[in-house]
Tab-separated table of C-alpha atoms in Angstrom:
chain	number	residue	atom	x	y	z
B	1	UNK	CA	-45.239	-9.037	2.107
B	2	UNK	CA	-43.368	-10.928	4.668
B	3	UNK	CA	-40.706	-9.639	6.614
B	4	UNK	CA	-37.928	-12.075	5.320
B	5	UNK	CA	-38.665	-10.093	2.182
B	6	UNK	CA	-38.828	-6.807	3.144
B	7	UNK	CA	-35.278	-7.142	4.872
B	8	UNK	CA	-33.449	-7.547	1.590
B	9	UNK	CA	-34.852	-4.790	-0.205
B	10	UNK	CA	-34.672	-2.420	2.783
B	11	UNK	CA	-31.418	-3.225	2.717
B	12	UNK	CA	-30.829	-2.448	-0.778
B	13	UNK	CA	-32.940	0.753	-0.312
B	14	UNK	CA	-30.892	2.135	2.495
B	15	UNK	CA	-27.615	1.129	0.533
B	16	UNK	CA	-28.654	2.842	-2.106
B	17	UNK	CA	-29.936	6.191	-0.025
B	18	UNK	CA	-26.275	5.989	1.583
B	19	UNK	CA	-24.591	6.108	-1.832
B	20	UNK	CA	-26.536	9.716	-2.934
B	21	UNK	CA	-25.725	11.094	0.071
B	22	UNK	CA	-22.035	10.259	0.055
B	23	UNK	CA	-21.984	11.534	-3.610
B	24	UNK	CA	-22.660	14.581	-2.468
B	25	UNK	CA	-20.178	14.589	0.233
B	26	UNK	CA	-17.659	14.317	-2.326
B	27	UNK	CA	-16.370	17.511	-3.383
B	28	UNK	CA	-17.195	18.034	-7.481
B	29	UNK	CA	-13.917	18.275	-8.608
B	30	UNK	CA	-13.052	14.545	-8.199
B	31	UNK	CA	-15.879	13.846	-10.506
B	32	UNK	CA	-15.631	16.226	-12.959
B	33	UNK	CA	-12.260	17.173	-13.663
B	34	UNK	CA	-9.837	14.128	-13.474
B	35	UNK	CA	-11.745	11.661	-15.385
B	36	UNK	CA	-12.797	9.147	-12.873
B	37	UNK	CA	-15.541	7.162	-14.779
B	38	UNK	CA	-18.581	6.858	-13.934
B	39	UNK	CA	-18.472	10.348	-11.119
B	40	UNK	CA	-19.173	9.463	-7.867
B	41	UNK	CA	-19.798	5.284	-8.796
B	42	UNK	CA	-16.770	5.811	-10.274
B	43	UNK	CA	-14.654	7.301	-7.939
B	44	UNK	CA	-16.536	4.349	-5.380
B	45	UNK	CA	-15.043	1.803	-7.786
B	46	UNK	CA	-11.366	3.187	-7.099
B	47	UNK	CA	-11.991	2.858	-3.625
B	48	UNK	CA	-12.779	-0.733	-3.727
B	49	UNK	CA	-11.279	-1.786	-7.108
B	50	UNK	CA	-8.377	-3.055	-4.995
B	51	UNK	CA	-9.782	-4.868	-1.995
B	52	UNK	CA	-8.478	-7.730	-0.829
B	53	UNK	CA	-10.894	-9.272	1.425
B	54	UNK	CA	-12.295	-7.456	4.671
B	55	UNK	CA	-12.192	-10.532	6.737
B	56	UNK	CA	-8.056	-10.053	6.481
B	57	UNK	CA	-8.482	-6.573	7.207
B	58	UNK	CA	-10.548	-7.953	10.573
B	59	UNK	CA	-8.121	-10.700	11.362
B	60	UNK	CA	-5.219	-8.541	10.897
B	61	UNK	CA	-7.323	-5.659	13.575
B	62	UNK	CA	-7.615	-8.421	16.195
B	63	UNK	CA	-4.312	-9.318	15.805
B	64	UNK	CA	-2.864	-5.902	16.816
B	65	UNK	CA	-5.747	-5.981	19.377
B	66	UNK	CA	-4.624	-8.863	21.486
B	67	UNK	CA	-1.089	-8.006	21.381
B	68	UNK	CA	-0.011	-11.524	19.622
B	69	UNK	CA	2.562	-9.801	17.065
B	70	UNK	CA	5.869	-8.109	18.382
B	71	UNK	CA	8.612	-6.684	16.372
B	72	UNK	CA	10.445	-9.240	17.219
B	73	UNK	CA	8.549	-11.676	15.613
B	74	UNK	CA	8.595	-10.350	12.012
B	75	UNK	CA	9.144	-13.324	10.686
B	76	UNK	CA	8.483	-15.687	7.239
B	77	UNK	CA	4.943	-17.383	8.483
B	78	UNK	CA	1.674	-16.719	9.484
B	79	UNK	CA	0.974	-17.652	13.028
B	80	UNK	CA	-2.691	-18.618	12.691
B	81	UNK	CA	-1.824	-20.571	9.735
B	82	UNK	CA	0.999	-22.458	11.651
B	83	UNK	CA	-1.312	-22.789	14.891
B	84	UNK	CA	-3.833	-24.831	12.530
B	85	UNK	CA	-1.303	-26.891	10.572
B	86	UNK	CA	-2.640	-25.230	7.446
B	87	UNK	CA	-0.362	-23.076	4.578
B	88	UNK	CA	0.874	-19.723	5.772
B	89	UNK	CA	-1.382	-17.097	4.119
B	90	UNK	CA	0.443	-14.024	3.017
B	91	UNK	CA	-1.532	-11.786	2.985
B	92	UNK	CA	-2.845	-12.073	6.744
B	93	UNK	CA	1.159	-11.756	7.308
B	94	UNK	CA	1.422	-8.850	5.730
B	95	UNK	CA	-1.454	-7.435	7.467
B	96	UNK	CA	-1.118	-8.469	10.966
B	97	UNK	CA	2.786	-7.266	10.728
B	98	UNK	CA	2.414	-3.748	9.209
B	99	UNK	CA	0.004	-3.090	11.136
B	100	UNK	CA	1.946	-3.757	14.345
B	101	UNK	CA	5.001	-1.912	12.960
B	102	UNK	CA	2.695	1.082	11.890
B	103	UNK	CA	0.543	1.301	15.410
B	104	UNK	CA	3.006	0.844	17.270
B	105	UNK	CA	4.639	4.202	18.417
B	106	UNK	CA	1.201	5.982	16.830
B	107	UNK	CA	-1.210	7.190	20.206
B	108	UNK	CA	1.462	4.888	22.067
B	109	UNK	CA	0.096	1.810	20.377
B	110	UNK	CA	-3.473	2.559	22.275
B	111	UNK	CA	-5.054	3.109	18.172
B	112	UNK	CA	-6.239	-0.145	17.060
B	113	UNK	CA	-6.050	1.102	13.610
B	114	UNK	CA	-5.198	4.054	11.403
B	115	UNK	CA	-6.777	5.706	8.229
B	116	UNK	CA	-3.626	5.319	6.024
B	117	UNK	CA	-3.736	1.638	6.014
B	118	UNK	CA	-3.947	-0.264	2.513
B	119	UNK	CA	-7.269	-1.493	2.219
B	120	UNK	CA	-6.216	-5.343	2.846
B	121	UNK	CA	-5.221	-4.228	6.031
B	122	UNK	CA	-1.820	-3.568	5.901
B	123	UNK	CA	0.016	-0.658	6.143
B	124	UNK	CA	1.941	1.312	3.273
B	125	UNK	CA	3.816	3.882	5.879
B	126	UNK	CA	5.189	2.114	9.347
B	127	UNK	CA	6.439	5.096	11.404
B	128	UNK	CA	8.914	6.955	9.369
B	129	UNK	CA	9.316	3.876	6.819
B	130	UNK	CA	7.736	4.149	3.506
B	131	UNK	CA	7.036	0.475	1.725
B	132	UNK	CA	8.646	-1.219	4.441
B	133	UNK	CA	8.190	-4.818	2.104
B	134	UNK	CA	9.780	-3.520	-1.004
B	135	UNK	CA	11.903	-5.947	-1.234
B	136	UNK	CA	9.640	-9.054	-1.042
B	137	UNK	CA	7.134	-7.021	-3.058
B	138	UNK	CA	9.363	-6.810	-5.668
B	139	UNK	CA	10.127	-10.709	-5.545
B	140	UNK	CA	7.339	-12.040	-5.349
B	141	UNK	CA	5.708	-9.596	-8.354
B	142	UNK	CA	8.494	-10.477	-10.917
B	143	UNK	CA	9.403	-14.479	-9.996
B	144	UNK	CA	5.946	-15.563	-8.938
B	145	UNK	CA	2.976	-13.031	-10.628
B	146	UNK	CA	1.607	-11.466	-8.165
B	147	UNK	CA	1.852	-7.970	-7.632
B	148	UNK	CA	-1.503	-7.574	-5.532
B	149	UNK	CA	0.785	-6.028	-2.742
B	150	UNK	CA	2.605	-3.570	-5.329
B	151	UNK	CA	-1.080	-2.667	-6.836
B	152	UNK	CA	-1.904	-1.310	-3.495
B	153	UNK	CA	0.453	1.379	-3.360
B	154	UNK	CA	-0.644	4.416	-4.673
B	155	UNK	CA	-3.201	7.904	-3.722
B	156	UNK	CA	-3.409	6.317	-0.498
B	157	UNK	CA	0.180	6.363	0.126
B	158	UNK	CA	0.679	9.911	-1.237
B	159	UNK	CA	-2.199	11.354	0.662
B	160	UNK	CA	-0.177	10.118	3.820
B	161	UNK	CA	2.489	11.379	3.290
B	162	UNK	CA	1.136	14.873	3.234
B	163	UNK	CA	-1.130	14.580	6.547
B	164	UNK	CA	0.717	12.444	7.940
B	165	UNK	CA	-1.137	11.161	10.966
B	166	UNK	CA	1.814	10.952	13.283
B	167	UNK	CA	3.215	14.011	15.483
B	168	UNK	CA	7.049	14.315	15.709
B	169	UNK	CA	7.463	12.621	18.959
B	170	UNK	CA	5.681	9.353	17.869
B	171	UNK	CA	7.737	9.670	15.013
B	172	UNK	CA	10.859	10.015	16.974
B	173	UNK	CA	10.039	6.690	18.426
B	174	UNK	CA	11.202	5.060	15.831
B	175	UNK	CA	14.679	6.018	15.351
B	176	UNK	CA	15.429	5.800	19.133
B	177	UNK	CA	17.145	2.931	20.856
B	178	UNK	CA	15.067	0.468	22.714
B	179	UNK	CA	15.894	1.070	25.946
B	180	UNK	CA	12.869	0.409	28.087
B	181	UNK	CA	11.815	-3.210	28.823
B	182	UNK	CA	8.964	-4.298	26.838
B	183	UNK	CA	9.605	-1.145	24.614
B	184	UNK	CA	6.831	-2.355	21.629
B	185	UNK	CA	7.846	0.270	18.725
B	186	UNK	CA	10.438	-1.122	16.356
B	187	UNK	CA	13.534	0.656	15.252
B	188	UNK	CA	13.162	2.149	11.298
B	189	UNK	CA	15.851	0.026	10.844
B	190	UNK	CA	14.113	-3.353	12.032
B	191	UNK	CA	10.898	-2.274	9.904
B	192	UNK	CA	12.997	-2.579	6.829
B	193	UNK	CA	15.240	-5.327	7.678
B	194	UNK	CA	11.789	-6.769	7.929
B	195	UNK	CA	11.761	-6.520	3.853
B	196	UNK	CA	13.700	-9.721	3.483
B	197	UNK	CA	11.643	-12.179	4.730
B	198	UNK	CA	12.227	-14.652	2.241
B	199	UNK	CA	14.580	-13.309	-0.883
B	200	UNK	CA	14.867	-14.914	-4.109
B	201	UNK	CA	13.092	-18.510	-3.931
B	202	UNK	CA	16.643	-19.988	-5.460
B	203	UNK	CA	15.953	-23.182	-4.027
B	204	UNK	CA	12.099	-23.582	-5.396
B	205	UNK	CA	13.454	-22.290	-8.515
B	206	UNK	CA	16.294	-25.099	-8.868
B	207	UNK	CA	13.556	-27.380	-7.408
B	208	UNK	CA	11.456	-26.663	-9.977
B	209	UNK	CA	13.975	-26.486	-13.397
B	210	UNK	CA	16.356	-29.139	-12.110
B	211	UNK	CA	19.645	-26.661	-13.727
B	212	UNK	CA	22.525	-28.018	-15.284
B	213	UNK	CA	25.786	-26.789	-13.920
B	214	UNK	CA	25.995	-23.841	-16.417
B	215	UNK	CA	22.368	-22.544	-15.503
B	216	UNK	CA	23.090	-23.092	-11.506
B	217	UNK	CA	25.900	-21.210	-11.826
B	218	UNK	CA	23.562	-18.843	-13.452
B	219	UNK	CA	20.657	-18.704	-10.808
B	220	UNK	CA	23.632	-18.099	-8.310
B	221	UNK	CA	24.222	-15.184	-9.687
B	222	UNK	CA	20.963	-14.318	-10.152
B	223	UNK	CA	20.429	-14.708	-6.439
B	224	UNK	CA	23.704	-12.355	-5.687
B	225	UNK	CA	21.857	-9.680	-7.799
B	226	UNK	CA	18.706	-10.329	-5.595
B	227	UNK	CA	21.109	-9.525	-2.571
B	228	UNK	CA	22.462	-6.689	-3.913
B	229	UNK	CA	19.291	-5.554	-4.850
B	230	UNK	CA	17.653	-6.303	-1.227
B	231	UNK	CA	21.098	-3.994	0.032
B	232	UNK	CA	20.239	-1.106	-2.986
B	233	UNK	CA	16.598	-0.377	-1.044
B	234	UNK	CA	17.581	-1.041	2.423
B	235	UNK	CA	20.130	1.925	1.808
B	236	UNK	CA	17.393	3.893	1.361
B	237	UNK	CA	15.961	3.510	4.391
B	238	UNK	CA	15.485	6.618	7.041
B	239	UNK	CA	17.795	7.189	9.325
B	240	UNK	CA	15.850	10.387	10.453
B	241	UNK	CA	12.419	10.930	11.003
B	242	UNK	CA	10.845	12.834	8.184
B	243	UNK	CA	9.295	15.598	10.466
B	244	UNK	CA	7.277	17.514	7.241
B	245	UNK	CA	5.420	16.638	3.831
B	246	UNK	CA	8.360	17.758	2.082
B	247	UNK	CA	10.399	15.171	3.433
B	248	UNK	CA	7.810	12.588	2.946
B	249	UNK	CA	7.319	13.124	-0.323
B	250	UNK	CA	11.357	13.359	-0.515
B	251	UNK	CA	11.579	10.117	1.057
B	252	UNK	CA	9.074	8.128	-1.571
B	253	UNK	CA	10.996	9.357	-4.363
B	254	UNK	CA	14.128	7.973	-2.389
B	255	UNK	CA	12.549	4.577	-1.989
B	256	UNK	CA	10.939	4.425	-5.208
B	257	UNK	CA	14.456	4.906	-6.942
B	258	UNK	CA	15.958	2.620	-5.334
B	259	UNK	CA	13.463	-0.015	-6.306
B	260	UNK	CA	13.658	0.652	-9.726
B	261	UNK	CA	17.608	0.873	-9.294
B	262	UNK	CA	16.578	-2.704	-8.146
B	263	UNK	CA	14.851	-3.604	-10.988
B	264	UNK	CA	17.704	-2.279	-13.120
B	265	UNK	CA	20.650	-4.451	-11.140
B	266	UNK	CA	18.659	-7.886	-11.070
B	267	UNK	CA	17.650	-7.783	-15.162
B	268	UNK	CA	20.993	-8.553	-17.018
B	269	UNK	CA	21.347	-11.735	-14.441
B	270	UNK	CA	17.670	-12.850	-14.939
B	271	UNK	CA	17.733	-12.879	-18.224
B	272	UNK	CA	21.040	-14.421	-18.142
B	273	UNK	CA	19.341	-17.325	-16.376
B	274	UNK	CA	15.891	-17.402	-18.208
B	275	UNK	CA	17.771	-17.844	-21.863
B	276	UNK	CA	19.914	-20.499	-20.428
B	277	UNK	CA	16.614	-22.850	-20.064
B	278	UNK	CA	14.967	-24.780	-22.701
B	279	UNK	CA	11.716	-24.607	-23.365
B	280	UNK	CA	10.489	-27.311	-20.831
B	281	UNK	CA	12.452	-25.971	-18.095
B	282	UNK	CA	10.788	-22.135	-18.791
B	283	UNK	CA	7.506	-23.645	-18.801
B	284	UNK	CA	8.406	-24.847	-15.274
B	285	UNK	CA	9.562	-22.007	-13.887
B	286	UNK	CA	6.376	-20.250	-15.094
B	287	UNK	CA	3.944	-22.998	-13.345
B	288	UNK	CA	5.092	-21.139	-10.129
B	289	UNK	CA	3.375	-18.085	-11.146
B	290	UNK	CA	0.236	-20.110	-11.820
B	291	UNK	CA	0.747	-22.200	-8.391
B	292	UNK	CA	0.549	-18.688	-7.228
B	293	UNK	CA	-2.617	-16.985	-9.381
B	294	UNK	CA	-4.474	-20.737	-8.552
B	295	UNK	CA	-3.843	-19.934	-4.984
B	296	UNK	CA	-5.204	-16.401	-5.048
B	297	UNK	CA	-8.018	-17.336	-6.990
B	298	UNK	CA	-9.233	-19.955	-4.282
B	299	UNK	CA	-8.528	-16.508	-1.975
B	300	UNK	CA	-10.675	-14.771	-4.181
B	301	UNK	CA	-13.575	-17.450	-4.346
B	302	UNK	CA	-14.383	-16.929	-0.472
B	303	UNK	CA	-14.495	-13.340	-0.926
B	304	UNK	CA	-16.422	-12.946	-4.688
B	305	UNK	CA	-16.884	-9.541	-3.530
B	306	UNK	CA	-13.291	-8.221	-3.816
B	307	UNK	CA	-12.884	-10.760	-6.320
B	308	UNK	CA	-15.091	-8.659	-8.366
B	309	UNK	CA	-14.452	-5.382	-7.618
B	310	UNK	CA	-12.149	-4.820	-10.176
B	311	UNK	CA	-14.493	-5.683	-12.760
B	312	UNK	CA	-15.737	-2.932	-15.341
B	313	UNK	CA	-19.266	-3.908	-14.522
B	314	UNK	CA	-18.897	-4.215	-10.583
B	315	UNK	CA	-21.935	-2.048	-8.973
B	316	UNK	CA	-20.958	-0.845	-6.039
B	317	UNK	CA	-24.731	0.642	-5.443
B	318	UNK	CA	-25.432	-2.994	-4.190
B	319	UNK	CA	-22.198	-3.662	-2.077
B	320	UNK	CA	-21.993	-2.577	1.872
B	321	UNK	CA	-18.601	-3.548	1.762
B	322	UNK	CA	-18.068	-1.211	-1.259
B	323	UNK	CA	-19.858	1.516	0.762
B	324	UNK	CA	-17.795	1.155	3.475
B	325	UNK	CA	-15.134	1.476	1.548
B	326	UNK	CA	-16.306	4.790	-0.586
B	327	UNK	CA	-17.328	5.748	2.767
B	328	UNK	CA	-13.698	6.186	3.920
B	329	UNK	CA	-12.327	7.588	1.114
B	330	UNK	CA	-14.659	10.393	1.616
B	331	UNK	CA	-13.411	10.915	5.020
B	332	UNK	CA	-10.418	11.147	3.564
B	333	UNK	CA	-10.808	13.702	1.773
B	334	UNK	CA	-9.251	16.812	1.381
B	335	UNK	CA	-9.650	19.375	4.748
B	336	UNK	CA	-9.375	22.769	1.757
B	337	UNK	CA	-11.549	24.599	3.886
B	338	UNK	CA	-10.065	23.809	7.421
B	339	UNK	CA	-6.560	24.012	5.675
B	340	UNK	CA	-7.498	27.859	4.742
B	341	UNK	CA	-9.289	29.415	7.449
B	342	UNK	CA	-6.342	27.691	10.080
B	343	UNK	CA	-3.680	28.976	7.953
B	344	UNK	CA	-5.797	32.089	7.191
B	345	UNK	CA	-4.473	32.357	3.017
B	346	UNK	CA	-5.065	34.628	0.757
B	347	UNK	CA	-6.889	33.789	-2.850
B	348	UNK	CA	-3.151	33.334	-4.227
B	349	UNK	CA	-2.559	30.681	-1.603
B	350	UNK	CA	-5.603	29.345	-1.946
B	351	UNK	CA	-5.599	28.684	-5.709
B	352	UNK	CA	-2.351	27.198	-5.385
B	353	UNK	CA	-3.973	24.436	-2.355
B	354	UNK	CA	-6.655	23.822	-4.854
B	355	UNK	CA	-3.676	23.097	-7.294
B	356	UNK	CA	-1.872	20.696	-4.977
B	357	UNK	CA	-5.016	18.860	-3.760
B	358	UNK	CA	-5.864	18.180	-7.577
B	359	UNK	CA	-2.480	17.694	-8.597
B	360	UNK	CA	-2.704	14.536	-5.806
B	361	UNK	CA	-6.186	13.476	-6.743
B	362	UNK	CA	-5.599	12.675	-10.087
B	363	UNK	CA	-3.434	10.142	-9.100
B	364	UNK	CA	-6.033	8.129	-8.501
B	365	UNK	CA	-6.229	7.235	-12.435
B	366	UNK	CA	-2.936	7.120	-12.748
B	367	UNK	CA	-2.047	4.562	-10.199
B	368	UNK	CA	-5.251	2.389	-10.672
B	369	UNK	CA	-5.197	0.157	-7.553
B	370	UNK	CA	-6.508	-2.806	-9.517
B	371	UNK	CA	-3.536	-5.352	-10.489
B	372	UNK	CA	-3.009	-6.238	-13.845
B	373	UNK	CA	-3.064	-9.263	-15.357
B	374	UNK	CA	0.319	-11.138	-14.744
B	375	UNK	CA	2.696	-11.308	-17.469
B	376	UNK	CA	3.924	-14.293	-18.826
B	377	UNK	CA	7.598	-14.617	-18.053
B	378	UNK	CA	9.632	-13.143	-15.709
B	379	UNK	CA	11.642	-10.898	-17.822
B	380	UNK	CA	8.016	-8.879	-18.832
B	381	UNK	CA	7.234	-8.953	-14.745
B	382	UNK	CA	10.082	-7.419	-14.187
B	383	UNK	CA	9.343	-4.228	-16.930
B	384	UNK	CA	5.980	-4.309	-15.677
B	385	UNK	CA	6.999	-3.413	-12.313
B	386	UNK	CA	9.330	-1.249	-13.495
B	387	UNK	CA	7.106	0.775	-15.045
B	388	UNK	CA	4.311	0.965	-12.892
B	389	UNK	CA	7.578	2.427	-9.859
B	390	UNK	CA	8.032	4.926	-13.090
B	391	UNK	CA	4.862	5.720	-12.942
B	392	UNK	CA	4.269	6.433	-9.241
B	393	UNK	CA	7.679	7.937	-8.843
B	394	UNK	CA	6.088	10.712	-11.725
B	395	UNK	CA	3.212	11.082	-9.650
B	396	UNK	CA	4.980	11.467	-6.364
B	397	UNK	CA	7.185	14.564	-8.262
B	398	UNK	CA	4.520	16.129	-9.449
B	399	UNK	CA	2.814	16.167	-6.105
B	400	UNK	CA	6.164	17.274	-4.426
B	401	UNK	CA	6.473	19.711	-7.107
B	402	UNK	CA	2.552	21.246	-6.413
B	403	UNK	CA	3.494	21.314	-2.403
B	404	UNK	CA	6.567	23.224	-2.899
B	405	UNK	CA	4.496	25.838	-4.902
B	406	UNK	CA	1.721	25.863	-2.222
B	407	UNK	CA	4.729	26.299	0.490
B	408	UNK	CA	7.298	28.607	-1.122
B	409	UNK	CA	5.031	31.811	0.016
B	410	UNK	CA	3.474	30.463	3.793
B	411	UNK	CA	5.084	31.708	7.078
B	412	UNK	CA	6.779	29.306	9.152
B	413	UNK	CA	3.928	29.621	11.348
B	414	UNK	CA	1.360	29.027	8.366
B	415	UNK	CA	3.905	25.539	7.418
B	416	UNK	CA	3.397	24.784	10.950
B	417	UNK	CA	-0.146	24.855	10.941
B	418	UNK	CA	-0.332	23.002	8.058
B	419	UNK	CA	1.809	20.236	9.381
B	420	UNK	CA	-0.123	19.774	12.442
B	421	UNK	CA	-3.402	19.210	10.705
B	422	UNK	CA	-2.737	15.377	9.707
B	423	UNK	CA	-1.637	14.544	13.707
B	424	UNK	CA	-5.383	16.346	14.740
B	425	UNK	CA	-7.327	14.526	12.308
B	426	UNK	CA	-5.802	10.979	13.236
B	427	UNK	CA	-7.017	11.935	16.691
């Protein structure tokens, strides 16, 4: 057999070999007691069901490498995009810009990269700021389709917040004053101001529907809402650094209900505006959801890939993307057994850690990474993403619920110890 031939099923062999043993890295009870289909495949199809592309995930790691993004240059546009004359690409934006916020003050910005990112590359905790894009996220799920960006937030997130990977003082960096010259870590503040990049679109959206005096007067309103709704999360951002798990988890619930508060504030005016429109003019303001699904999908075709990993018949024995991928969630997992001999619990503890650590895994299922398929009109957007901030918000109680069980009987010393342990693993 020649050795062009062999390569290829080497390959596949060795794939393959690395898949059985990481399946038996991964502790039991993720495969047999929340459901994940398929045991470990499945759980492997979580990991990857909502990647993006890797080569944004490299891009946006060489960005924050060569130093090319400062906090003073979150802006609306994609510098490589702009350098080439070609169309900004969100998503390297998003990438490239979380991850300078989030690195930043973490190691003194000497980390190229952290294990909490989002697996696109960007990051859903910046510092002390949780969903520091909530605002565009929101935007640009419910006026033009695409909640990739929203999809992505989720176990990930959650699992964060309880180790969190920063210690106090890198924290703290964030809510200080910049001071120093060339200071590189953004204020909390700056992170979210950072959330209104662009705002409502009212201009593409008149562009588009060509209103009549009665529906611009309308869509003005509509875009006050979006204001007021942009002023609703940034409210909720820290103004102290959330120095435990508790107050993590505290601060996701915050952010998550004022997002939905959002949601709540902008839906009288949009529908206000959407029923004003005849039928040509709603048919119009839908084509910019499909400029924007035709524009992933050409994303999508030079990646097939992620394009595929949310399919129910995606393999990920065959993927070495998809293995890297499963690969890191397993790192990720759970440290039960470092957690108890550290802390030193007792079987009552114990049993009540093996109650939190499920309690979190099974929100894997619940907040499947994978988007759905985009709604029609704005109006069902908008409940979609309301629902799906339900959802999570559920999730994040009944996590924060589970930790204050675990905690309610540990020594200050033991809550200590516990708190430390996400700060040595990001090491």
């Amino acid at each position: 057999m020649s050795r062009s031939r062999m390569g290829p099923r080497l390959g596949l062999a060795l794939t393959g070999a690395t898949l059985v043993m990481l399946a038996v890295l991964l502790p039991n009870r993720a495969e047999a007691q929340f459901g994940l289909r398929g045991g470990p495949l499945g759980v492997a199809r979580f990991a990857v069901g909502h990647v993006i592309g890797m080569s944004r995930l490299r891009h946006a790691r060489m960005a924050v490498r060569g130093g090319r993004y400062r906090s003073a240059a979150l802006r609306s546009q994609d510098p490589r995009g702009v350098e080439r004359g070609q169309p900004a690409n969100p998503y390297v934006l998003r990438a490239a810009l979380t991850a300078q916020a989030a690195l930043s003050g973490w190691h003194g910005g000497k980390r190229p990269q952290g294990w909490w990112r989002h697996p696109d590359g960007s990051y859903g905790w910046a510092g002390p700021v949780f969903w520091p894009f909530a605002h565009d996220d929101l935007t640009t799920a419910i006026i033009l389709g695409d909640a990739t960006s929203l999809s992505l937030y989720g176990y990930g997130d959650i699992y964060a917040a309880i180790f969190s990977p920063y210690a106090v003082t890198e924290l703290a960096a964030y809510t200080a004053p910049q001071r120093r010259r060339g200071r590189r870590v953004p204020t909390a503040e700056a992170v979210c101001d950072a959330s209104d990049t662009g705002g409502l679109p009212a201009d593409r959206i008149a562009a588009a529907v060509q209103p009549n005096e009665l529906q611009r007067t309308a869509l003005d309103e509509l875009a006050t809402a979006w204001l007021a709704a942009r002023d609703t999360i940034r409210a909720a951002c820290p103004t102290q650094v959330p120095a435990t798990a508790m107050e993590r988890l505290g601060l996701m619930r915050e952010r998550l209900a004022a997002m939905i508060k959002a949601t709540d504030a902008v839906a009288p005016a949009l529908i206000k505006f959407v029923d004003l429109l005849d039928d040509g003019q709603k048919t119009k303001l839908d084509a910019l959801a499909k400029d924007r699904s035709a524009a992933l999908a050409s994303i999508q075709e030079k990646n097939p890939q992620a394009a595929s990993a949310c399919q129910a018949d995606s393999d990920p024995r065959y993927d070495e993307k998809v293995q890297r991928q499963y690969e890191q969630l397993v790192q990720q997992q759970w440290p039960a057994a470092d957690i108890a001999s550290t802390l030193k619990l007792d079987d009552i503890a114990r049993a009540r850690l093996d109650v939190l650590q499920d309690t979190t895994l099974r929100t894997m299922e619940t907040l499947s990474a994978c988007p759905s398929k985009a709604a029609p009109t704005p109006q069902a957007r908008l409940a979609t993403v309301k629902a799906r901030l339900e959802t999570m918000l559920q999730a994040v109680s009944g996590v924060s619920d589970a930790l204050d069980d675990f905690e309610a009987d540990l020594s200050d010393e033991q809550k200590a110890g516990f708190e430390a342990i996400g700060p040595k693993r990001g090491v």
